[in-house]
Amino acid sequence: MIQLSTKPFPLPRPMRQLEIAQTELHLWRISLEEGLSGVDQLHKQLSEAEQLRASKFFRENQAQQFVVFHAALRDILSRYLDVDPAEITYEAGEFGKPNIIQGQAGQIRFNLTHSEELAVVAVSLGAEVGVDIERIRKVRSFASMLERCLSDSERKDICAYQEADRFHQFLRFWTHKEAYLKTIGVGLRAPLDRLTLDLQAPESRKVVNHFDFFPQAPTVRLMELAPCEGFVGAVGSTHEDSPEIKTFGWVSGR
């Protein structure tokens, strides 16, 4: 299980460029609450479209967290691209997965996720990536969610646990499925009950069945995350071999 760093990344801003090898997978942990102290400055790094989206939140705290999250993403990506964070431009894939516009990115790939006050960004070189985290909590309409999101065998796995542990186990399946679908660029448009996972299997064999046919190349590796206490998570990648994991903690102004 991958433990995420809680320490701020120590690279001084004038030396922001960061190297990443094709055999590596970098994971950045972002505390949205810690970034709120610099939210006004971070707001200036966003695009006009992102600033407009931030203005449409009804709750100020949610708007501020959005600003921190997306400014942090720009700051992190700028370390690999050696450009100013505000200069980064995104384009969407066929199903909406964000990418850095060609000509800026080279082979840099990334994905992002957040749950409440915590966010994670995954970065790779050449390999596709997907990441998801969730705070462990009571799941609303639990019986309905089991039917909609899990296959028959997965529901049996959930029912084997004590009732108090079932929400936790369901969220493990949820994060692994979303990380997988984000890796292949489909997202939650795909029916989750037709995707079967074995969370006890090795990282390259966790996908047992994908929409009634076995997964074709490239194989997606699914790795479990421990973002911090009270959260579960997963990250997927198309690395040919198990990637070397490096973790960092992002702090505003570092």
mmCIF file of C-alpha atoms in Angstrom:
data_model
loop_
_atom_site.group_PDB
_atom_site.id
_atom_site.type_symbol
_atom_site.label_atom_id
_atom_site.label_comp_id
_atom_site.label_asym_id
_atom_site.label_seq_id
_atom_site.Cartn_x
_atom_site.Cartn_y
_atom_site.Cartn_z
ATOM 1 C CA MET A 1 0.000 0.000 0.000
ATOM 2 C CA ILE A 2 1.328 3.427 -0.943
ATOM 3 C CA GLN A 3 1.676 5.927 1.901
ATOM 4 C CA LEU A 4 1.487 9.564 0.806
ATOM 5 C CA SER A 5 3.977 12.134 2.059
ATOM 6 C CA THR A 6 2.802 14.717 4.574
ATOM 7 C CA LYS A 7 6.005 16.772 4.283
ATOM 8 C CA PRO A 8 6.187 19.828 2.006
ATOM 9 C CA PHE A 9 8.275 19.482 -1.127
ATOM 10 C CA PRO A 10 11.520 21.373 -0.336
ATOM 11 C CA LEU A 11 12.488 22.513 -3.863
ATOM 12 C CA PRO A 12 12.911 26.328 -3.917
ATOM 13 C CA ARG A 13 10.722 28.079 -6.438
ATOM 14 C CA PRO A 14 13.578 29.478 -8.608
ATOM 15 C CA MET A 15 14.657 25.845 -9.160
ATOM 16 C CA ARG A 16 11.169 24.615 -9.894
ATOM 17 C CA GLN A 17 11.885 22.191 -12.764
ATOM 18 C CA LEU A 18 11.515 18.602 -11.619
ATOM 19 C CA GLU A 19 12.663 15.537 -13.534
ATOM 20 C CA ILE A 20 10.572 12.382 -13.820
ATOM 21 C CA ALA A 21 11.666 9.108 -15.389
ATOM 22 C CA GLN A 22 9.426 6.875 -17.487
ATOM 23 C CA THR A 23 9.728 4.223 -14.783
ATOM 24 C CA GLU A 24 8.406 6.576 -12.065
ATOM 25 C CA LEU A 25 5.000 7.606 -10.788
ATOM 26 C CA HIS A 26 4.843 10.811 -8.744
ATOM 27 C CA LEU A 27 2.033 11.414 -6.250
ATOM 28 C CA TRP A 28 1.386 14.822 -4.697
ATOM 29 C CA ARG A 29 -0.682 15.246 -1.538
ATOM 30 C CA ILE A 30 -2.431 18.620 -1.223
ATOM 31 C CA SER A 31 -4.076 19.934 1.942
ATOM 32 C CA LEU A 32 -6.732 22.321 0.676
ATOM 33 C CA GLU A 33 -7.208 23.847 4.133
ATOM 34 C CA GLU A 34 -3.504 24.687 4.480
ATOM 35 C CA GLY A 35 -3.576 26.514 1.153
ATOM 36 C CA LEU A 36 -6.416 28.860 2.094
ATOM 37 C CA SER A 37 -4.047 31.415 3.636
ATOM 38 C CA GLY A 38 -2.727 32.265 0.177
ATOM 39 C CA VAL A 39 -5.954 31.942 -1.782
ATOM 40 C CA ASP A 40 -5.913 35.504 -3.177
ATOM 41 C CA GLN A 41 -2.486 35.020 -4.756
ATOM 42 C CA LEU A 42 -3.377 31.549 -5.991
ATOM 43 C CA HIS A 43 -6.503 32.930 -7.668
ATOM 44 C CA LYS A 44 -4.289 34.956 -10.031
ATOM 45 C CA GLN A 45 -2.703 31.758 -11.389
ATOM 46 C CA LEU A 46 -6.012 30.423 -12.697
ATOM 47 C CA SER A 47 -7.346 30.805 -16.210
ATOM 48 C CA GLU A 48 -10.389 33.010 -16.838
ATOM 49 C CA ALA A 49 -12.529 29.885 -17.194
ATOM 50 C CA GLU A 50 -11.319 28.535 -13.835
ATOM 51 C CA GLN A 51 -11.908 31.893 -12.144
ATOM 52 C CA LEU A 52 -15.437 31.902 -13.546
ATOM 53 C CA ARG A 53 -16.081 28.398 -12.218
ATOM 54 C CA ALA A 54 -14.805 29.445 -8.792
ATOM 55 C CA SER A 55 -17.202 32.407 -8.753
ATOM 56 C CA LYS A 56 -20.221 30.139 -9.229
ATOM 57 C CA PHE A 57 -19.870 28.259 -5.935
ATOM 58 C CA PHE A 58 -22.520 29.247 -3.398
ATOM 59 C CA ARG A 59 -20.293 28.503 -0.411
ATOM 60 C CA GLU A 60 -17.161 30.588 -0.013
ATOM 61 C CA ASN A 61 -15.175 27.715 1.483
ATOM 62 C CA GLN A 62 -15.915 25.518 -1.543
ATOM 63 C CA ALA A 63 -14.868 28.303 -3.909
ATOM 64 C CA GLN A 64 -11.630 28.811 -2.013
ATOM 65 C CA GLN A 65 -10.859 25.087 -2.007
ATOM 66 C CA PHE A 66 -11.456 25.005 -5.766
ATOM 67 C CA VAL A 67 -8.957 27.839 -6.197
ATOM 68 C CA VAL A 68 -6.337 26.097 -4.045
ATOM 69 C CA PHE A 69 -6.840 22.754 -5.798
ATOM 70 C CA HIS A 70 -6.499 24.054 -9.342
ATOM 71 C CA ALA A 71 -3.730 26.522 -8.556
ATOM 72 C CA ALA A 72 -1.824 23.721 -6.804
ATOM 73 C CA LEU A 73 -2.248 21.541 -9.898
ATOM 74 C CA ARG A 74 -0.832 24.313 -12.090
ATOM 75 C CA ASP A 75 2.060 24.865 -9.688
ATOM 76 C CA ILE A 76 2.879 21.146 -9.610
ATOM 77 C CA LEU A 77 2.728 20.728 -13.394
ATOM 78 C CA SER A 78 4.835 23.852 -13.889
ATOM 79 C CA ARG A 79 7.674 22.138 -12.018
ATOM 80 C CA TYR A 80 7.851 19.486 -14.750
ATOM 81 C CA LEU A 81 7.181 21.780 -17.722
ATOM 82 C CA ASP A 82 9.400 24.695 -16.640
ATOM 83 C CA VAL A 83 6.742 27.283 -17.468
ATOM 84 C CA ASP A 84 4.806 29.779 -15.399
ATOM 85 C CA PRO A 85 1.752 28.119 -13.772
ATOM 86 C CA ALA A 86 -0.638 30.608 -15.376
ATOM 87 C CA GLU A 87 0.653 29.719 -18.867
ATOM 88 C CA ILE A 88 -0.489 26.081 -18.746
ATOM 89 C CA THR A 89 -3.371 25.279 -21.095
ATOM 90 C CA TYR A 90 -5.572 22.199 -20.895
ATOM 91 C CA GLU A 91 -7.482 20.231 -23.488
ATOM 92 C CA ALA A 92 -10.070 17.519 -22.872
ATOM 93 C CA GLY A 93 -9.870 13.973 -24.185
ATOM 94 C CA GLU A 94 -12.753 12.228 -25.921
ATOM 95 C CA PHE A 95 -14.560 11.596 -22.632
ATOM 96 C CA GLY A 96 -13.476 14.726 -20.801
ATOM 97 C CA LYS A 97 -10.220 13.625 -19.175
ATOM 98 C CA PRO A 98 -7.995 16.737 -18.941
ATOM 99 C CA ASN A 99 -4.606 16.799 -20.638
ATOM 100 C CA ILE A 100 -1.974 19.481 -21.029
ATOM 101 C CA ILE A 101 -2.167 20.889 -24.532
ATOM 102 C CA GLN A 102 0.236 19.284 -26.987
ATOM 103 C CA GLY A 103 3.393 21.306 -27.471
ATOM 104 C CA GLN A 104 3.576 22.144 -23.767
ATOM 105 C CA ALA A 105 3.442 18.724 -22.190
ATOM 106 C CA GLY A 106 5.721 16.415 -24.146
ATOM 107 C CA GLN A 107 4.923 13.041 -22.586
ATOM 108 C CA ILE A 108 3.750 14.361 -19.212
ATOM 109 C CA ARG A 109 0.474 12.763 -18.103
ATOM 110 C CA PHE A 110 -1.496 13.645 -14.993
ATOM 111 C CA ASN A 111 -4.717 13.051 -13.124
ATOM 112 C CA LEU A 112 -6.293 14.621 -10.060
ATOM 113 C CA THR A 113 -8.819 13.883 -7.353
ATOM 114 C CA HIS A 114 -10.112 15.395 -4.137
ATOM 115 C CA SER A 115 -12.405 14.539 -1.263
ATOM 116 C CA GLU A 116 -13.335 17.222 1.253
ATOM 117 C CA GLU A 117 -10.122 18.931 2.427
ATOM 118 C CA LEU A 118 -7.657 16.523 0.781
ATOM 119 C CA ALA A 119 -6.477 16.328 -2.857
ATOM 120 C CA VAL A 120 -4.011 14.155 -4.752
ATOM 121 C CA VAL A 121 -2.316 14.685 -8.117
ATOM 122 C CA ALA A 122 -0.648 11.818 -10.009
ATOM 123 C CA VAL A 123 2.050 12.568 -12.618
ATOM 124 C CA SER A 124 3.839 10.230 -15.031
ATOM 125 C CA LEU A 125 5.929 10.344 -18.194
ATOM 126 C CA GLY A 126 4.364 8.492 -21.112
ATOM 127 C CA ALA A 127 2.112 6.185 -19.080
ATOM 128 C CA GLU A 128 -1.556 7.061 -18.588
ATOM 129 C CA VAL A 129 -2.602 7.585 -14.969
ATOM 130 C CA GLY A 130 -5.789 7.806 -12.927
ATOM 131 C CA VAL A 131 -6.266 8.459 -9.217
ATOM 132 C CA ASP A 132 -9.176 8.616 -6.785
ATOM 133 C CA ILE A 133 -9.596 9.143 -3.047
ATOM 134 C CA GLU A 134 -12.616 9.154 -0.730
ATOM 135 C CA ARG A 135 -13.137 9.956 2.923
ATOM 136 C CA ILE A 136 -14.414 6.878 4.758
ATOM 137 C CA ARG A 137 -18.034 7.601 5.593
ATOM 138 C CA LYS A 138 -21.552 6.203 5.672
ATOM 139 C CA VAL A 139 -22.718 5.692 2.089
ATOM 140 C CA ARG A 140 -26.220 6.964 1.349
ATOM 141 C CA SER A 141 -28.701 4.555 -0.297
ATOM 142 C CA PHE A 142 -26.184 1.810 0.361
ATOM 143 C CA ALA A 143 -28.242 -1.124 -0.948
ATOM 144 C CA SER A 144 -28.927 0.734 -4.186
ATOM 145 C CA MET A 145 -25.257 1.687 -4.566
ATOM 146 C CA LEU A 146 -24.214 -1.948 -4.143
ATOM 147 C CA GLU A 147 -26.544 -2.948 -6.992
ATOM 148 C CA ARG A 148 -25.484 -0.115 -9.273
ATOM 149 C CA CYS A 149 -21.740 -0.139 -8.671
ATOM 150 C CA LEU A 150 -20.643 -3.689 -7.864
ATOM 151 C CA SER A 151 -20.733 -6.981 -9.714
ATOM 152 C CA ASP A 152 -22.267 -10.095 -8.140
ATOM 153 C CA SER A 153 -18.922 -11.405 -6.900
ATOM 154 C CA GLU A 154 -17.956 -8.007 -5.449
ATOM 155 C CA ARG A 155 -21.238 -7.763 -3.547
ATOM 156 C CA LYS A 156 -20.517 -11.183 -2.043
ATOM 157 C CA ASP A 157 -17.098 -9.898 -0.956
ATOM 158 C CA ILE A 158 -18.732 -6.899 0.750
ATOM 159 C CA CYS A 159 -21.291 -9.058 2.548
ATOM 160 C CA ALA A 160 -18.504 -11.220 3.984
ATOM 161 C CA TYR A 161 -17.436 -8.282 6.164
ATOM 162 C CA GLN A 162 -19.009 -7.162 9.414
ATOM 163 C CA GLU A 163 -21.693 -4.556 8.841
ATOM 164 C CA ALA A 164 -19.561 -1.809 10.408
ATOM 165 C CA ASP A 165 -16.795 -2.423 7.822
ATOM 166 C CA ARG A 166 -18.936 -2.581 4.696
ATOM 167 C CA PHE A 167 -18.876 1.150 3.900
ATOM 168 C CA HIS A 168 -15.075 1.105 4.104
ATOM 169 C CA GLN A 169 -14.815 -1.894 1.776
ATOM 170 C CA PHE A 170 -17.334 -0.444 -0.672
ATOM 171 C CA LEU A 171 -15.278 2.758 -0.913
ATOM 172 C CA ARG A 172 -12.154 0.681 -1.594
ATOM 173 C CA PHE A 173 -13.915 -0.874 -4.592
ATOM 174 C CA TRP A 174 -15.239 2.533 -5.656
ATOM 175 C CA THR A 175 -11.834 4.240 -5.629
ATOM 176 C CA HIS A 176 -10.152 1.359 -7.464
ATOM 177 C CA LYS A 177 -12.847 1.347 -10.138
ATOM 178 C CA GLU A 178 -12.731 5.089 -10.633
ATOM 179 C CA ALA A 179 -8.909 5.083 -10.769
ATOM 180 C CA TYR A 180 -9.068 2.373 -13.436
ATOM 181 C CA LEU A 181 -11.699 4.149 -15.544
ATOM 182 C CA LYS A 182 -9.846 7.459 -15.269
ATOM 183 C CA THR A 183 -6.637 5.737 -16.368
ATOM 184 C CA ILE A 184 -8.234 4.463 -19.577
ATOM 185 C CA GLY A 185 -9.927 7.836 -20.064
ATOM 186 C CA VAL A 186 -13.551 6.709 -19.778
ATOM 187 C CA GLY A 187 -14.595 7.959 -16.344
ATOM 188 C CA LEU A 188 -17.892 7.120 -14.646
ATOM 189 C CA ARG A 189 -19.822 7.025 -17.910
ATOM 190 C CA ALA A 190 -19.072 3.304 -17.904
ATOM 191 C CA PRO A 191 -21.437 0.998 -15.946
ATOM 192 C CA LEU A 192 -19.586 0.060 -12.775
ATOM 193 C CA ASP A 193 -21.489 -3.179 -12.177
ATOM 194 C CA ARG A 194 -19.981 -4.593 -15.390
ATOM 195 C CA LEU A 195 -16.442 -4.032 -14.168
ATOM 196 C CA THR A 196 -15.197 -6.732 -11.783
ATOM 197 C CA LEU A 197 -12.109 -6.298 -9.621
ATOM 198 C CA ASP A 198 -10.185 -8.576 -7.282
ATOM 199 C CA LEU A 199 -8.604 -6.290 -4.697
ATOM 200 C CA GLN A 200 -6.485 -9.152 -3.331
ATOM 201 C CA ALA A 201 -4.793 -9.811 -6.673
ATOM 202 C CA PRO A 202 -1.413 -8.368 -7.760
ATOM 203 C CA GLU A 203 -1.528 -4.813 -9.122
ATOM 204 C CA SER A 204 -1.424 -5.910 -12.794
ATOM 205 C CA ARG A 205 -4.223 -8.479 -12.359
ATOM 206 C CA LYS A 206 -6.814 -6.686 -10.258
ATOM 207 C CA VAL A 207 -9.108 -6.175 -13.264
ATOM 208 C CA VAL A 208 -10.866 -9.541 -13.596
ATOM 209 C CA ASN A 209 -13.450 -8.555 -16.182
ATOM 210 C CA HIS A 210 -14.059 -5.295 -18.013
ATOM 211 C CA PHE A 211 -17.573 -4.913 -19.425
ATOM 212 C CA ASP A 212 -17.917 -8.609 -20.270
ATOM 213 C CA PHE A 213 -14.572 -8.952 -22.038
ATOM 214 C CA PHE A 214 -11.130 -9.363 -20.551
ATOM 215 C CA PRO A 215 -8.925 -6.273 -20.582
ATOM 216 C CA GLN A 216 -6.740 -5.853 -23.625
ATOM 217 C CA ALA A 217 -3.300 -4.194 -23.741
ATOM 218 C CA PRO A 218 -2.131 -2.007 -22.218
ATOM 219 C CA THR A 219 -2.615 -3.565 -18.811
ATOM 220 C CA VAL A 220 -3.672 -1.120 -16.110
ATOM 221 C CA ARG A 221 -1.851 -1.526 -12.818
ATOM 222 C CA LEU A 222 -4.040 -0.716 -9.813
ATOM 223 C CA MET A 223 -2.313 0.240 -6.568
ATOM 224 C CA GLU A 224 -3.946 1.023 -3.246
ATOM 225 C CA LEU A 225 -3.301 4.397 -1.607
ATOM 226 C CA ALA A 226 -3.334 5.372 2.030
ATOM 227 C CA PRO A 227 -3.804 9.154 1.556
ATOM 228 C CA CYS A 228 -4.071 9.794 5.305
ATOM 229 C CA GLU A 229 -6.070 8.579 8.281
ATOM 230 C CA GLY A 230 -9.774 8.351 7.499
ATOM 231 C CA PHE A 231 -9.363 8.117 3.705
ATOM 232 C CA VAL A 232 -9.030 5.353 1.136
ATOM 233 C CA GLY A 233 -7.683 5.641 -2.378
ATOM 234 C CA ALA A 234 -6.245 4.001 -5.472
ATOM 235 C CA VAL A 235 -4.035 4.936 -8.395
ATOM 236 C CA GLY A 236 -3.855 3.285 -11.802
ATOM 237 C CA SER A 237 -1.180 3.451 -14.482
ATOM 238 C CA THR A 238 -0.242 1.813 -17.779
ATOM 239 C CA HIS A 239 3.416 1.348 -16.850
ATOM 240 C CA GLU A 240 4.731 -1.876 -18.368
ATOM 241 C CA ASP A 241 6.446 -2.778 -15.093
ATOM 242 C CA SER A 242 5.630 -1.767 -11.545
ATOM 243 C CA PRO A 243 6.566 1.940 -11.326
ATOM 244 C CA GLU A 244 8.868 3.478 -8.766
ATOM 245 C CA ILE A 245 6.625 5.569 -6.527
ATOM 246 C CA LYS A 246 7.764 8.981 -5.309
ATOM 247 C CA THR A 247 5.500 11.027 -3.063
ATOM 248 C CA PHE A 248 5.508 14.749 -2.313
ATOM 249 C CA GLY A 249 3.540 17.165 -0.185
ATOM 250 C CA TRP A 250 2.457 20.454 -1.777
ATOM 251 C CA VAL A 251 2.283 23.604 0.336
ATOM 252 C CA SER A 252 1.265 27.033 -0.966
ATOM 253 C CA GLY A 253 4.273 29.274 -1.539
ATOM 254 C CA ARG A 254 6.823 26.421 -1.631
#
